[in-house]
Amino acid sequence: MLETVFGVSGQTLAEFANVARRKSVSADAVVDQWLVFLGTLPFVPVDQAYVIAGLRVARRYQLKYYHAALLAAAERLGAPIFYTEDLNHNQVYGSVRAVNPFL
């Protein structure tokens, strides 16, 4: 999996920061270092187009908005695979296939 080029969305960075801070998994400096690293990857900001695309995916596949928005970000990045344990394994959503890496 690590040989694959991947990207992140603004939503992903925000969720990571929230969980890392809440769970106190690491010192603040370590969390900051991860945010800097993740910010160097191909990036999709949370903008109007992101929100609209997320809503379209949510409506089309009857998903929760936040899951759908992440799929929309993956599609915008041109990613063929979205790794998640929250969606149906191997289901294709538009041009993106959801893969549960824990199966």
mmCIF file with all atom_site columns, C-alpha atoms in Angstrom:
data_model
loop_
_atom_site.group_PDB
_atom_site.id
_atom_site.type_symbol
_atom_site.label_atom_id
_atom_site.label_alt_id
_atom_site.label_comp_id
_atom_site.label_asym_id
_atom_site.label_entity_id
_atom_site.label_seq_id
_atom_site.pdbx_PDB_ins_code
_atom_site.Cartn_x
_atom_site.Cartn_y
_atom_site.Cartn_z
_atom_site.occupancy
_atom_site.B_iso_or_equiv
_atom_site.pdbx_formal_charge
_atom_site.auth_seq_id
_atom_site.auth_comp_id
_atom_site.auth_asym_id
_atom_site.auth_atom_id
_atom_site.pdbx_PDB_model_num
ATOM 1   C CA . MET A 1 1   ? 0.000   0.000  0.000   1.00 0.00 ? 1   MET A CA 1
ATOM 2   C CA . LEU A 1 2   ? 2.825   2.457  0.757   1.00 0.00 ? 2   LEU A CA 1
ATOM 3   C CA . GLU A 1 3   ? 4.156   2.224  -2.809  1.00 0.00 ? 3   GLU A CA 1
ATOM 4   C CA . THR A 1 4   ? 0.929   3.883  -3.960  1.00 0.00 ? 4   THR A CA 1
ATOM 5   C CA . VAL A 1 5   ? 0.849   7.659  -4.259  1.00 0.00 ? 5   VAL A CA 1
ATOM 6   C CA . PHE A 1 6   ? -2.033  9.042  -2.262  1.00 0.00 ? 6   PHE A CA 1
ATOM 7   C CA . GLY A 1 7   ? -3.511  12.355 -1.191  1.00 0.00 ? 7   GLY A CA 1
ATOM 8   C CA . VAL A 1 8   ? -5.583  13.943 1.525   1.00 0.00 ? 8   VAL A CA 1
ATOM 9   C CA . SER A 1 9   ? -8.413  16.413 1.905   1.00 0.00 ? 9   SER A CA 1
ATOM 10  C CA . GLY A 1 10  ? -8.789  19.310 4.288   1.00 0.00 ? 10  GLY A CA 1
ATOM 11  C CA . GLN A 1 11  ? -11.466 17.235 6.000   1.00 0.00 ? 11  GLN A CA 1
ATOM 12  C CA . THR A 1 12  ? -8.956  14.413 6.547   1.00 0.00 ? 12  THR A CA 1
ATOM 13  C CA . LEU A 1 13  ? -6.435  16.771 8.139   1.00 0.00 ? 13  LEU A CA 1
ATOM 14  C CA . ALA A 1 14  ? -9.108  18.253 10.404  1.00 0.00 ? 14  ALA A CA 1
ATOM 15  C CA . GLU A 1 15  ? -10.362 14.818 11.497  1.00 0.00 ? 15  GLU A CA 1
ATOM 16  C CA . PHE A 1 16  ? -6.800  13.643 12.183  1.00 0.00 ? 16  PHE A CA 1
ATOM 17  C CA . ALA A 1 17  ? -6.033  16.737 14.268  1.00 0.00 ? 17  ALA A CA 1
ATOM 18  C CA . ASN A 1 18  ? -9.272  16.363 16.231  1.00 0.00 ? 18  ASN A CA 1
ATOM 19  C CA . VAL A 1 19  ? -8.776  12.671 17.025  1.00 0.00 ? 19  VAL A CA 1
ATOM 20  C CA . ALA A 1 20  ? -5.068  12.997 17.797  1.00 0.00 ? 20  ALA A CA 1
ATOM 21  C CA . ARG A 1 21  ? -5.745  15.907 20.150  1.00 0.00 ? 21  ARG A CA 1
ATOM 22  C CA . ARG A 1 22  ? -8.736  14.272 21.828  1.00 0.00 ? 22  ARG A CA 1
ATOM 23  C CA . LYS A 1 23  ? -7.121  10.875 22.264  1.00 0.00 ? 23  LYS A CA 1
ATOM 24  C CA . SER A 1 24  ? -3.779  12.379 23.316  1.00 0.00 ? 24  SER A CA 1
ATOM 25  C CA . VAL A 1 25  ? -2.053  9.747  21.201  1.00 0.00 ? 25  VAL A CA 1
ATOM 26  C CA . SER A 1 26  ? 1.046   11.882 20.811  1.00 0.00 ? 26  SER A CA 1
ATOM 27  C CA . ALA A 1 27  ? 2.703   15.035 22.014  1.00 0.00 ? 27  ALA A CA 1
ATOM 28  C CA . ASP A 1 28  ? 1.540   18.206 20.285  1.00 0.00 ? 28  ASP A CA 1
ATOM 29  C CA . ALA A 1 29  ? 4.837   18.458 18.399  1.00 0.00 ? 29  ALA A CA 1
ATOM 30  C CA . VAL A 1 30  ? 4.366   14.970 16.926  1.00 0.00 ? 30  VAL A CA 1
ATOM 31  C CA . VAL A 1 31  ? 0.808   15.794 15.827  1.00 0.00 ? 31  VAL A CA 1
ATOM 32  C CA . ASP A 1 32  ? 2.101   18.998 14.227  1.00 0.00 ? 32  ASP A CA 1
ATOM 33  C CA . GLN A 1 33  ? 4.817   17.052 12.394  1.00 0.00 ? 33  GLN A CA 1
ATOM 34  C CA . TRP A 1 34  ? 2.227   14.649 11.000  1.00 0.00 ? 34  TRP A CA 1
ATOM 35  C CA . LEU A 1 35  ? 0.049   17.553 9.851   1.00 0.00 ? 35  LEU A CA 1
ATOM 36  C CA . VAL A 1 36  ? 3.020   19.131 8.078   1.00 0.00 ? 36  VAL A CA 1
ATOM 37  C CA . PHE A 1 37  ? 3.864   15.813 6.385   1.00 0.00 ? 37  PHE A CA 1
ATOM 38  C CA . LEU A 1 38  ? 0.262   15.114 5.350   1.00 0.00 ? 38  LEU A CA 1
ATOM 39  C CA . GLY A 1 39  ? 0.035   18.666 4.002   1.00 0.00 ? 39  GLY A CA 1
ATOM 40  C CA . THR A 1 40  ? 2.836   17.893 1.525   1.00 0.00 ? 40  THR A CA 1
ATOM 41  C CA . LEU A 1 41  ? 0.730   15.249 -0.223  1.00 0.00 ? 41  LEU A CA 1
ATOM 42  C CA . PRO A 1 42  ? -1.653  15.999 -3.089  1.00 0.00 ? 42  PRO A CA 1
ATOM 43  C CA . PHE A 1 43  ? -4.384  18.003 -1.366  1.00 0.00 ? 43  PHE A CA 1
ATOM 44  C CA . VAL A 1 44  ? -8.082  18.776 -1.854  1.00 0.00 ? 44  VAL A CA 1
ATOM 45  C CA . PRO A 1 45  ? -9.261  21.832 0.098   1.00 0.00 ? 45  PRO A CA 1
ATOM 46  C CA . VAL A 1 46  ? -12.710 22.067 1.613   1.00 0.00 ? 46  VAL A CA 1
ATOM 47  C CA . ASP A 1 47  ? -14.292 24.558 -0.757  1.00 0.00 ? 47  ASP A CA 1
ATOM 48  C CA . GLN A 1 48  ? -17.704 25.073 -2.323  1.00 0.00 ? 48  GLN A CA 1
ATOM 49  C CA . ALA A 1 49  ? -17.038 22.548 -5.103  1.00 0.00 ? 49  ALA A CA 1
ATOM 50  C CA . TYR A 1 50  ? -15.954 19.959 -2.500  1.00 0.00 ? 50  TYR A CA 1
ATOM 51  C CA . VAL A 1 51  ? -19.159 20.404 -0.499  1.00 0.00 ? 51  VAL A CA 1
ATOM 52  C CA . ILE A 1 52  ? -21.385 20.231 -3.588  1.00 0.00 ? 52  ILE A CA 1
ATOM 53  C CA . ALA A 1 53  ? -19.586 17.132 -4.912  1.00 0.00 ? 53  ALA A CA 1
ATOM 54  C CA . GLY A 1 54  ? -19.888 15.502 -1.488  1.00 0.00 ? 54  GLY A CA 1
ATOM 55  C CA . LEU A 1 55  ? -23.624 16.179 -1.408  1.00 0.00 ? 55  LEU A CA 1
ATOM 56  C CA . ARG A 1 56  ? -24.055 14.696 -4.885  1.00 0.00 ? 56  ARG A CA 1
ATOM 57  C CA . VAL A 1 57  ? -22.223 11.511 -3.879  1.00 0.00 ? 57  VAL A CA 1
ATOM 58  C CA . ALA A 1 58  ? -24.215 11.315 -0.624  1.00 0.00 ? 58  ALA A CA 1
ATOM 59  C CA . ARG A 1 59  ? -27.517 11.603 -2.486  1.00 0.00 ? 59  ARG A CA 1
ATOM 60  C CA . ARG A 1 60  ? -26.558 9.193  -5.259  1.00 0.00 ? 60  ARG A CA 1
ATOM 61  C CA . TYR A 1 61  ? -25.342 6.416  -2.952  1.00 0.00 ? 61  TYR A CA 1
ATOM 62  C CA . GLN A 1 62  ? -27.399 7.293  0.147   1.00 0.00 ? 62  GLN A CA 1
ATOM 63  C CA . LEU A 1 63  ? -24.286 7.809  2.272   1.00 0.00 ? 63  LEU A CA 1
ATOM 64  C CA . LYS A 1 64  ? -23.545 10.053 5.209   1.00 0.00 ? 64  LYS A CA 1
ATOM 65  C CA . TYR A 1 65  ? -22.255 13.385 3.932   1.00 0.00 ? 65  TYR A CA 1
ATOM 66  C CA . TYR A 1 66  ? -18.788 13.140 5.494   1.00 0.00 ? 66  TYR A CA 1
ATOM 67  C CA . HIS A 1 67  ? -18.102 9.717  3.959   1.00 0.00 ? 67  HIS A CA 1
ATOM 68  C CA . ALA A 1 68  ? -19.382 10.948 0.606   1.00 0.00 ? 68  ALA A CA 1
ATOM 69  C CA . ALA A 1 69  ? -17.241 14.085 0.764   1.00 0.00 ? 69  ALA A CA 1
ATOM 70  C CA . LEU A 1 70  ? -14.127 11.962 1.247   1.00 0.00 ? 70  LEU A CA 1
ATOM 71  C CA . LEU A 1 71  ? -15.095 9.909  -1.810  1.00 0.00 ? 71  LEU A CA 1
ATOM 72  C CA . ALA A 1 72  ? -15.568 13.137 -3.761  1.00 0.00 ? 72  ALA A CA 1
ATOM 73  C CA . ALA A 1 73  ? -12.088 14.246 -2.672  1.00 0.00 ? 73  ALA A CA 1
ATOM 74  C CA . ALA A 1 74  ? -10.606 10.928 -3.815  1.00 0.00 ? 74  ALA A CA 1
ATOM 75  C CA . GLU A 1 75  ? -12.331 11.340 -7.164  1.00 0.00 ? 75  GLU A CA 1
ATOM 76  C CA . ARG A 1 76  ? -11.004 14.889 -7.529  1.00 0.00 ? 76  ARG A CA 1
ATOM 77  C CA . LEU A 1 77  ? -7.494  13.596 -6.783  1.00 0.00 ? 77  LEU A CA 1
ATOM 78  C CA . GLY A 1 78  ? -7.924  10.926 -9.448  1.00 0.00 ? 78  GLY A CA 1
ATOM 79  C CA . ALA A 1 79  ? -7.457  8.183  -6.874  1.00 0.00 ? 79  ALA A CA 1
ATOM 80  C CA . PRO A 1 80  ? -8.844  4.842  -8.050  1.00 0.00 ? 80  PRO A CA 1
ATOM 81  C CA . ILE A 1 81  ? -8.950  3.440  -4.489  1.00 0.00 ? 81  ILE A CA 1
ATOM 82  C CA . PHE A 1 82  ? -10.223 4.914  -1.220  1.00 0.00 ? 82  PHE A CA 1
ATOM 83  C CA . TYR A 1 83  ? -9.076  3.001  1.861   1.00 0.00 ? 83  TYR A CA 1
ATOM 84  C CA . THR A 1 84  ? -11.761 2.917  4.557   1.00 0.00 ? 84  THR A CA 1
ATOM 85  C CA . GLU A 1 85  ? -13.465 0.599  6.963   1.00 0.00 ? 85  GLU A CA 1
ATOM 86  C CA . ASP A 1 86  ? -16.630 2.735  6.911   1.00 0.00 ? 86  ASP A CA 1
ATOM 87  C CA . LEU A 1 87  ? -17.948 1.812  3.456   1.00 0.00 ? 87  LEU A CA 1
ATOM 88  C CA . ASN A 1 88  ? -18.790 -1.413 1.639   1.00 0.00 ? 88  ASN A CA 1
ATOM 89  C CA . HIS A 1 89  ? -15.592 -3.279 0.763   1.00 0.00 ? 89  HIS A CA 1
ATOM 90  C CA . ASN A 1 90  ? -14.886 -3.305 -2.997  1.00 0.00 ? 90  ASN A CA 1
ATOM 91  C CA . GLN A 1 91  ? -17.944 -1.202 -3.849  1.00 0.00 ? 91  GLN A CA 1
ATOM 92  C CA . VAL A 1 92  ? -17.359 1.299  -6.631  1.00 0.00 ? 92  VAL A CA 1
ATOM 93  C CA . TYR A 1 93  ? -18.621 4.834  -6.043  1.00 0.00 ? 93  TYR A CA 1
ATOM 94  C CA . GLY A 1 94  ? -18.309 6.765  -9.293  1.00 0.00 ? 94  GLY A CA 1
ATOM 95  C CA . SER A 1 95  ? -14.696 6.229  -10.353 1.00 0.00 ? 95  SER A CA 1
ATOM 96  C CA . VAL A 1 96  ? -13.472 5.268  -6.860  1.00 0.00 ? 96  VAL A CA 1
ATOM 97  C CA . ARG A 1 97  ? -13.438 1.800  -5.318  1.00 0.00 ? 97  ARG A CA 1
ATOM 98  C CA . ALA A 1 98  ? -13.704 1.547  -1.524  1.00 0.00 ? 98  ALA A CA 1
ATOM 99  C CA . VAL A 1 99  ? -11.271 -0.968 -0.025  1.00 0.00 ? 99  VAL A CA 1
ATOM 100 C CA . ASN A 1 100 ? -11.224 -2.035 3.606   1.00 0.00 ? 100 ASN A CA 1
ATOM 101 C CA . PRO A 1 101 ? -7.510  -2.476 4.390   1.00 0.00 ? 101 PRO A CA 1
ATOM 102 C CA . PHE A 1 102 ? -8.326  -4.540 7.486   1.00 0.00 ? 102 PHE A CA 1
ATOM 103 C CA . LEU A 1 103 ? -9.963  -7.413 5.603   1.00 0.00 ? 103 LEU A CA 1
#
